């Protein structure tokens, strides 16, 4: 067996690997065995050397032990253990770094994306596309999830297509993976980022299943953060909206002032007007707060960049020595 831990990062290119499947894992104890069994069955049918890179994103349940156990039986399994919970996209990046395949497929560990759909993606890649994204058919997610997706799609619809960015069942050609790795600073949202590096992007419909084990790792706050990651990383729409709002508010205030002035000329001074002025004041205050909030969001991100905080820290990589 001889499972050994090597220190990161450079994975030696011992023999060429055609396909790497990168799976971020955060407390997915329940689904891992079934996932690996189905994944193996699919990869065995590919007919070329494949590897599976599980990135344990600081799980606190038995996920690590289960993965280590699966690794004993499967020489094509690489287990990357992160020192702390880096989040889904950080974990996928770590997996990218360790993967060696000419094509890299990402897949969720919770079996919401059926592994059986992978050959569809590979077939599209073989047609010459650089990035192939799955589009979930009949999504089985909670409504806040779907709402955020809709928002992201609305914001990004200026782009080439209405990609299903939330679907992590995707395939990337090696060059794209390298570019994503190199452009580390903005890579919090991998599917959107990858598309900046190529125009050969295709989509295929894929099935979507309900979560059978555990709950979605995305609560309201995580979703909000993801939404903001996307907004600040890939669009200037929030700032534009705030500016627009500011202009409209100022115009409204101006015309109201003019109205009061004319009224004073023709009707005479009004006494109760104090209250309307209060209303205007509060409107302005509101606008100011929104503006400060959004600017703060950007400043926080600049701060993060400046600090150069690593997105993830690899603790160990286990693969069977050959
Ligand atoms: N995940 C992760 N780190 C996290 C949160 C999630 O590696 O901090 C993994 C999780 O184990 C799963 C995938 O990312 O494989 C998607 O997570 P989840 O199913 O909770 O998201 P959803 O399906 O609701 O988008
Ligand atoms: Mg899921």
Short mmCIF file of C-alpha atoms and ligand atoms in Angstrom, two decimals:
data_model
loop_
_atom_site.label_atom_id
_atom_site.label_comp_id
_atom_site.label_asym_id
_atom_site.label_seq_id
_atom_site.Cartn_x
_atom_site.Cartn_y
_atom_site.Cartn_z
CA UNK A 1 0.00 0.00 0.00
CA UNK A 2 2.51 2.62 1.14
CA UNK A 3 0.33 5.66 1.12
CA UNK A 4 2.74 8.45 1.66
CA UNK A 5 2.53 12.13 2.23
CA UNK A 6 4.57 14.38 0.00
CA UNK A 7 5.09 18.04 0.54
CA UNK A 8 3.39 20.40 -1.89
CA UNK A 9 3.34 21.63 -4.56
CA UNK A 10 5.01 20.30 -7.75
CA UNK A 11 3.44 17.02 -8.76
CA UNK A 12 6.03 15.11 -10.76
CA UNK A 13 4.82 14.10 -14.20
CA UNK A 14 5.48 10.43 -13.99
CA UNK A 15 3.21 9.25 -16.70
CA UNK A 16 0.70 11.18 -18.65
CA UNK A 17 -2.77 11.33 -17.22
CA UNK A 18 -5.60 11.97 -19.64
CA UNK A 19 -8.30 13.06 -17.22
CA UNK A 20 -8.16 14.38 -13.67
CA UNK A 21 -11.36 14.64 -11.70
CA UNK A 22 -11.12 17.22 -8.93
CA UNK A 23 -13.60 16.81 -6.09
CA UNK A 24 -13.78 19.31 -3.21
CA UNK A 25 -14.92 17.59 -0.04
CA UNK A 26 -16.25 19.28 3.05
CA UNK A 27 -17.93 16.93 5.51
CA UNK A 28 -19.32 14.54 2.92
CA UNK A 29 -18.72 11.33 4.84
CA UNK A 30 -22.07 9.89 3.81
CA UNK A 31 -21.72 10.08 0.04
CA UNK A 32 -18.00 9.44 -0.56
CA UNK A 33 -18.09 5.66 -0.93
CA UNK A 34 -20.95 5.68 -3.39
CA UNK A 35 -19.41 8.62 -5.22
CA UNK A 36 -16.08 6.91 -5.64
CA UNK A 37 -17.63 3.65 -6.74
CA UNK A 38 -19.69 5.38 -9.43
CA UNK A 39 -16.82 7.65 -10.44
CA UNK A 40 -14.45 4.70 -10.84
CA UNK A 41 -16.95 2.84 -12.95
CA UNK A 42 -17.27 5.84 -15.25
CA UNK A 43 -13.52 6.49 -15.47
CA UNK A 44 -12.72 2.85 -16.18
CA UNK A 45 -14.86 3.18 -19.27
CA UNK A 46 -12.87 6.20 -20.51
CA UNK A 47 -10.11 3.81 -21.49
CA UNK A 48 -7.25 6.20 -20.73
CA UNK A 49 -5.30 6.80 -17.53
CA UNK A 50 -7.42 8.86 -15.16
CA UNK A 51 -6.85 10.15 -11.67
CA UNK A 52 -9.22 11.39 -9.01
CA UNK A 53 -8.05 14.25 -6.82
CA UNK A 54 -10.10 14.57 -3.65
CA UNK A 55 -9.42 17.81 -1.83
CA UNK A 56 -10.45 17.54 1.78
CA UNK A 57 -11.37 21.09 2.67
CA UNK A 58 -10.78 20.79 6.40
CA UNK A 59 -13.62 18.35 7.07
CA UNK A 60 -14.46 17.73 10.68
CA UNK A 61 -16.37 14.49 10.16
CA UNK A 62 -14.95 11.16 9.03
CA UNK A 63 -14.40 12.25 5.41
CA UNK A 64 -10.62 12.11 5.66
CA UNK A 65 -10.60 8.59 7.02
CA UNK A 66 -13.02 7.40 4.36
CA UNK A 67 -10.91 8.96 1.61
CA UNK A 68 -7.70 7.49 2.99
CA UNK A 69 -9.39 4.10 3.06
CA UNK A 70 -10.59 4.46 -0.53
CA UNK A 71 -7.04 5.48 -1.48
CA UNK A 72 -5.66 2.20 -0.19
CA UNK A 73 -7.63 0.33 -2.80
CA UNK A 74 -7.20 2.74 -5.69
CA UNK A 75 -3.76 3.79 -6.99
CA UNK A 76 -5.39 6.48 -9.12
CA UNK A 77 -6.70 8.32 -6.08
CA UNK A 78 -4.90 11.39 -4.80
CA UNK A 79 -5.92 12.86 -1.50
CA UNK A 80 -5.08 16.49 -0.85
CA UNK A 81 -5.71 17.65 2.69
CA UNK A 82 -6.09 21.33 3.32
CA UNK A 83 -5.08 22.80 6.64
CA UNK A 84 -8.25 24.81 7.04
CA UNK A 85 -11.59 25.27 5.37
CA UNK A 86 -10.75 27.30 2.26
CA UNK A 87 -14.19 27.14 0.68
CA UNK A 88 -15.31 25.28 -2.39
CA UNK A 89 -13.39 27.35 -4.92
CA UNK A 90 -10.19 27.43 -2.89
CA UNK A 91 -10.37 23.66 -2.61
CA UNK A 92 -10.91 23.27 -6.35
CA UNK A 93 -7.87 25.48 -7.00
CA UNK A 94 -5.75 23.33 -4.72
CA UNK A 95 -6.96 20.33 -6.69
CA UNK A 96 -6.07 22.07 -9.96
CA UNK A 97 -2.56 22.62 -8.67
CA UNK A 98 -2.03 18.98 -7.84
CA UNK A 99 -3.85 17.52 -10.86
CA UNK A 100 -1.88 16.34 -13.87
CA UNK A 101 -4.54 15.45 -16.41
CA UNK A 102 -4.71 16.96 -19.87
CA UNK A 103 -8.35 17.57 -19.10
CA UNK A 104 -9.57 18.46 -15.64
CA UNK A 105 -13.15 17.80 -14.60
CA UNK A 106 -14.63 19.32 -11.46
CA UNK A 107 -17.40 17.57 -9.61
CA UNK A 108 -19.24 18.09 -6.34
CA UNK A 109 -18.86 15.39 -3.72
CA UNK A 110 -22.50 15.31 -2.73
CA UNK A 111 -23.69 13.35 -5.78
CA UNK A 112 -25.92 16.23 -6.90
CA UNK A 113 -23.95 16.09 -10.14
CA UNK A 114 -24.11 12.49 -11.36
CA UNK A 115 -20.60 11.27 -12.31
CA UNK A 116 -22.24 9.39 -15.18
CA UNK A 117 -22.46 12.71 -17.04
CA UNK A 118 -18.68 13.11 -17.26
CA UNK A 119 -18.30 11.34 -20.65
CA UNK A 120 -20.66 13.96 -22.16
CA UNK A 121 -18.27 16.71 -21.07
CA UNK A 122 -15.24 14.82 -22.35
CA UNK A 123 -16.91 14.30 -25.70
CA UNK A 124 -17.43 18.07 -26.04
CA UNK A 125 -13.79 18.72 -25.09
CA UNK A 126 -12.77 16.23 -27.77
CA UNK A 127 -14.73 18.34 -30.25
CA UNK A 128 -12.22 21.12 -29.62
CA UNK A 129 -13.74 23.20 -26.85
CA UNK A 130 -11.54 24.49 -24.02
CA UNK A 131 -14.20 24.77 -21.36
CA UNK A 132 -17.37 22.76 -21.12
CA UNK A 133 -19.95 23.64 -18.51
CA UNK A 134 -22.86 21.54 -17.38
CA UNK A 135 -26.28 23.16 -17.30
CA UNK A 136 -28.39 21.65 -14.58
CA UNK A 137 -31.70 20.35 -15.77
CA UNK A 138 -34.53 20.54 -13.28
CA UNK A 139 -32.48 21.91 -10.39
CA UNK A 140 -33.21 20.47 -6.98
CA UNK A 141 -32.10 23.34 -4.79
CA UNK A 142 -33.58 25.61 -2.16
CA UNK A 143 -35.15 28.87 -3.29
CA UNK A 144 -32.44 31.24 -1.90
CA UNK A 145 -29.95 29.21 -3.90
CA UNK A 146 -32.00 29.63 -7.05
CA UNK A 147 -32.49 33.35 -6.36
CA UNK A 148 -28.74 33.97 -6.13
CA UNK A 149 -28.20 32.00 -9.32
CA UNK A 150 -30.77 34.11 -11.06
CA UNK A 151 -29.10 37.30 -9.88
CA UNK A 152 -25.70 36.12 -11.07
CA UNK A 153 -27.11 35.16 -14.41
CA UNK A 154 -28.81 38.55 -14.77
CA UNK A 155 -25.59 40.41 -13.98
CA UNK A 156 -23.48 38.33 -16.30
CA UNK A 157 -25.90 38.21 -19.18
CA UNK A 158 -23.75 40.82 -20.89
CA UNK A 159 -21.42 37.89 -21.53
CA UNK A 160 -21.49 35.41 -24.32
CA UNK A 161 -24.08 33.07 -22.90
CA UNK A 162 -26.30 32.36 -19.97
CA UNK A 163 -23.89 29.90 -18.40
CA UNK A 164 -24.94 27.97 -15.37
CA UNK A 165 -22.00 29.18 -13.31
CA UNK A 166 -23.21 27.49 -10.18
CA UNK A 167 -22.87 24.07 -11.75
CA UNK A 168 -19.49 22.68 -10.85
CA UNK A 169 -19.78 19.72 -13.18
CA UNK A 170 -17.37 21.18 -15.71
CA UNK A 171 -14.37 20.25 -17.80
CA UNK A 172 -11.34 22.39 -18.54
CA UNK A 173 -8.41 21.83 -20.82
CA UNK A 174 -5.00 21.88 -19.14
CA UNK A 175 -3.98 25.28 -20.57
CA UNK A 176 -7.06 26.90 -19.06
CA UNK A 177 -6.35 25.32 -15.70
CA UNK A 178 -2.81 26.71 -15.79
CA UNK A 179 -4.11 30.16 -16.63
CA UNK A 180 -6.60 30.03 -13.80
CA UNK A 181 -3.80 29.00 -11.44
CA UNK A 182 -1.55 31.78 -12.62
CA UNK A 183 -4.23 34.42 -12.22
CA UNK A 184 -4.61 33.58 -8.60
CA UNK A 185 -5.84 36.95 -7.34
CA UNK A 186 -9.25 36.86 -8.89
CA UNK A 187 -9.89 33.21 -8.94
CA UNK A 188 -12.58 33.01 -6.35
CA UNK A 189 -15.13 32.13 -8.93
CA UNK A 190 -13.53 29.57 -11.16
CA UNK A 191 -16.25 28.97 -13.77
CA UNK A 192 -16.54 32.67 -14.57
CA UNK A 193 -12.79 33.15 -14.50
CA UNK A 194 -12.04 30.28 -16.83
CA UNK A 195 -14.18 31.88 -19.46
CA UNK A 196 -11.96 34.91 -19.55
CA UNK A 197 -9.24 32.73 -20.98
CA UNK A 198 -10.92 31.26 -23.99
CA UNK A 199 -13.79 31.68 -26.35
CA UNK A 200 -14.18 28.02 -27.07
CA UNK A 201 -16.80 27.44 -24.43
CA UNK A 202 -19.57 24.90 -24.75
CA UNK A 203 -22.47 23.81 -22.60
CA UNK A 204 -24.11 20.46 -22.17
CA UNK A 205 -27.28 19.66 -20.25
CA UNK A 206 -26.61 17.51 -17.19
CA UNK A 207 -28.90 15.93 -14.65
CA UNK A 208 -29.17 17.35 -11.17
CA UNK A 209 -30.09 15.33 -8.15
CA UNK A 210 -31.23 16.10 -4.69
CA UNK A 211 -28.75 15.97 -1.86
CA UNK A 212 -29.14 12.59 -0.23
CA UNK A 213 -26.64 13.02 2.60
CA UNK A 214 -26.19 16.03 4.84
CA UNK A 215 -27.20 19.57 3.94
CA UNK A 216 -25.95 22.12 1.46
CA UNK A 217 -22.88 23.88 2.81
CA UNK A 218 -24.22 27.16 1.57
CA UNK A 219 -26.24 28.94 4.22
CA UNK A 220 -27.57 32.45 3.73
CA UNK A 221 -24.26 34.09 4.62
CA UNK A 222 -22.10 31.88 2.47
CA UNK A 223 -24.47 32.55 -0.42
CA UNK A 224 -24.26 36.28 0.20
CA UNK A 225 -20.50 36.09 0.20
CA UNK A 226 -20.51 34.09 -2.99
CA UNK A 227 -22.82 36.65 -4.58
CA UNK A 228 -20.52 39.46 -3.53
CA UNK A 229 -17.45 37.55 -4.69
CA UNK A 230 -19.03 37.32 -8.05
CA UNK A 231 -20.25 40.91 -8.17
CA UNK A 232 -17.02 42.53 -7.08
CA UNK A 233 -14.82 40.14 -8.97
CA UNK A 234 -16.62 40.21 -12.27
CA UNK A 235 -18.74 43.30 -12.61
CA UNK A 236 -18.90 46.97 -11.74
CA UNK A 237 -22.67 46.95 -11.75
CA UNK A 238 -23.05 47.67 -8.00
CA UNK A 239 -21.03 50.84 -8.23
CA UNK A 240 -22.90 51.87 -11.33
CA UNK A 241 -26.22 51.25 -9.66
CA UNK A 242 -25.20 53.28 -6.63
CA UNK A 243 -24.02 56.12 -8.79
CA UNK A 244 -27.27 56.00 -10.71
CA UNK A 245 -29.25 55.97 -7.49
CA UNK A 246 -27.20 58.92 -6.24
CA UNK A 247 -27.86 60.91 -9.39
CA UNK A 248 -31.59 60.17 -9.32
CA UNK A 249 -31.83 61.09 -5.64
CA UNK A 250 -29.97 64.34 -6.22
CA UNK A 251 -32.25 65.19 -9.15
CA UNK A 252 -35.32 64.45 -7.08
CA UNK A 253 -34.04 66.66 -4.29
CA UNK A 254 -33.27 69.41 -6.74
CA UNK A 255 -36.67 69.40 -8.38
CA UNK A 256 -38.36 69.25 -5.01
CA UNK A 257 -36.34 72.28 -3.94
CA UNK A 258 -37.39 74.09 -7.09
CA UNK A 259 -41.01 73.18 -6.44
CA UNK A 260 -40.83 74.55 -2.90
CA UNK A 261 -39.23 77.72 -4.21
CA UNK A 262 -41.98 78.30 -6.79
CA UNK A 263 -44.63 77.49 -4.24
CA UNK A 264 -43.15 80.10 -1.94
CA UNK A 265 -43.32 82.69 -4.73
CA UNK A 266 -46.92 82.01 -5.76
CA UNK A 267 -48.64 80.50 -2.72
CA UNK A 268 -46.54 81.69 0.17
CA UNK A 269 -44.27 79.99 2.70
CA UNK A 270 -45.32 76.60 4.03
CA UNK A 271 -44.79 75.57 7.61
CA UNK A 272 -45.27 71.82 7.52
CA UNK A 273 -42.52 71.57 4.91
CA UNK A 274 -40.07 70.69 7.66
CA UNK A 275 -41.29 67.13 7.50
CA UNK A 276 -40.78 66.80 3.79
CA UNK A 277 -37.27 68.11 4.27
CA UNK A 278 -36.74 65.42 6.86
CA UNK A 279 -37.89 62.84 4.35
CA UNK A 280 -35.40 64.14 1.82
CA UNK A 281 -32.67 64.11 4.40
CA UNK A 282 -33.32 60.48 5.19
CA UNK A 283 -33.36 59.58 1.54
CA UNK A 284 -29.91 61.10 1.19
CA UNK A 285 -28.67 59.37 4.28
CA UNK A 286 -29.91 56.07 2.91
CA UNK A 287 -28.14 56.62 -0.38
CA UNK A 288 -24.99 57.49 1.48
CA UNK A 289 -25.12 54.33 3.52
CA UNK A 290 -25.61 52.13 0.50
CA UNK A 291 -22.69 53.84 -1.21
CA UNK A 292 -20.46 53.39 1.79
CA UNK A 293 -21.43 49.73 2.02
CA UNK A 294 -20.52 48.98 -1.55
CA UNK A 295 -17.31 50.98 -1.46
CA UNK A 296 -16.46 49.11 1.72
CA UNK A 297 -16.97 45.83 -0.09
CA UNK A 298 -14.46 46.84 -2.71
CA UNK A 299 -12.01 48.17 -0.16
CA UNK A 300 -12.20 44.90 1.73
CA UNK A 301 -11.31 43.02 -1.41
CA UNK A 302 -8.42 45.33 -2.20
CA UNK A 303 -7.24 44.75 1.31
CA UNK A 304 -7.38 41.02 0.76
CA UNK A 305 -5.37 41.31 -2.42
CA UNK A 306 -2.76 43.48 -0.77
CA UNK A 307 -2.37 41.04 2.06
CA UNK A 308 -1.82 38.25 -0.46
CA UNK A 309 -3.44 35.83 1.87
CA UNK A 310 -3.26 32.37 0.34
CA UNK A 311 -6.60 30.98 -0.71
CA UNK A 312 -5.72 27.58 0.61
CA UNK A 313 -2.91 25.82 2.40
CA UNK A 314 -2.11 22.25 1.47
CA UNK A 315 -1.27 20.15 4.46
CA UNK A 316 -0.38 16.93 2.72
CA UNK A 317 -0.86 15.05 -0.52
CA UNK A 318 -1.29 11.31 -0.38
CA UNK A 319 -0.84 9.15 -3.40
CA UNK A 320 0.28 5.59 -3.68
CA UNK A 321 3.96 5.50 -4.52
CA UNK A 322 4.57 3.82 -7.82
N1 LIG B 1 -17.38 22.31 -0.34
C1 LIG B 1 -16.05 22.51 0.03
N2 LIG B 1 -15.77 23.48 0.95
C2 LIG B 1 -16.73 24.26 1.50
C3 LIG B 1 -18.07 24.07 1.10
C4 LIG B 1 -18.36 23.10 0.17
O1 LIG B 1 -15.16 21.83 -0.44
O2 LIG B 1 -16.39 25.11 2.32
C5 LIG B 1 -17.70 21.27 -1.31
C6 LIG B 1 -18.77 20.29 -0.87
O3 LIG B 1 -18.22 19.22 -0.16
C7 LIG B 1 -19.35 19.84 -2.19
C8 LIG B 1 -19.22 21.07 -3.06
O4 LIG B 1 -18.22 21.89 -2.45
O5 LIG B 1 -18.58 18.81 -2.76
C9 LIG B 1 -20.53 21.82 -3.19
O6 LIG B 1 -21.04 22.11 -1.92
P1 LIG B 1 -22.59 22.06 -1.63
O7 LIG B 1 -23.16 20.80 -2.14
O8 LIG B 1 -22.78 22.35 -0.20
O9 LIG B 1 -23.11 23.27 -2.49
P2 LIG B 1 -24.42 23.30 -3.39
O10 LIG B 1 -24.62 21.97 -4.02
O11 LIG B 1 -25.51 23.67 -2.49
O12 LIG B 1 -24.06 24.34 -4.40
MG1 LIG B 2 -24.49 20.27 -3.60
#
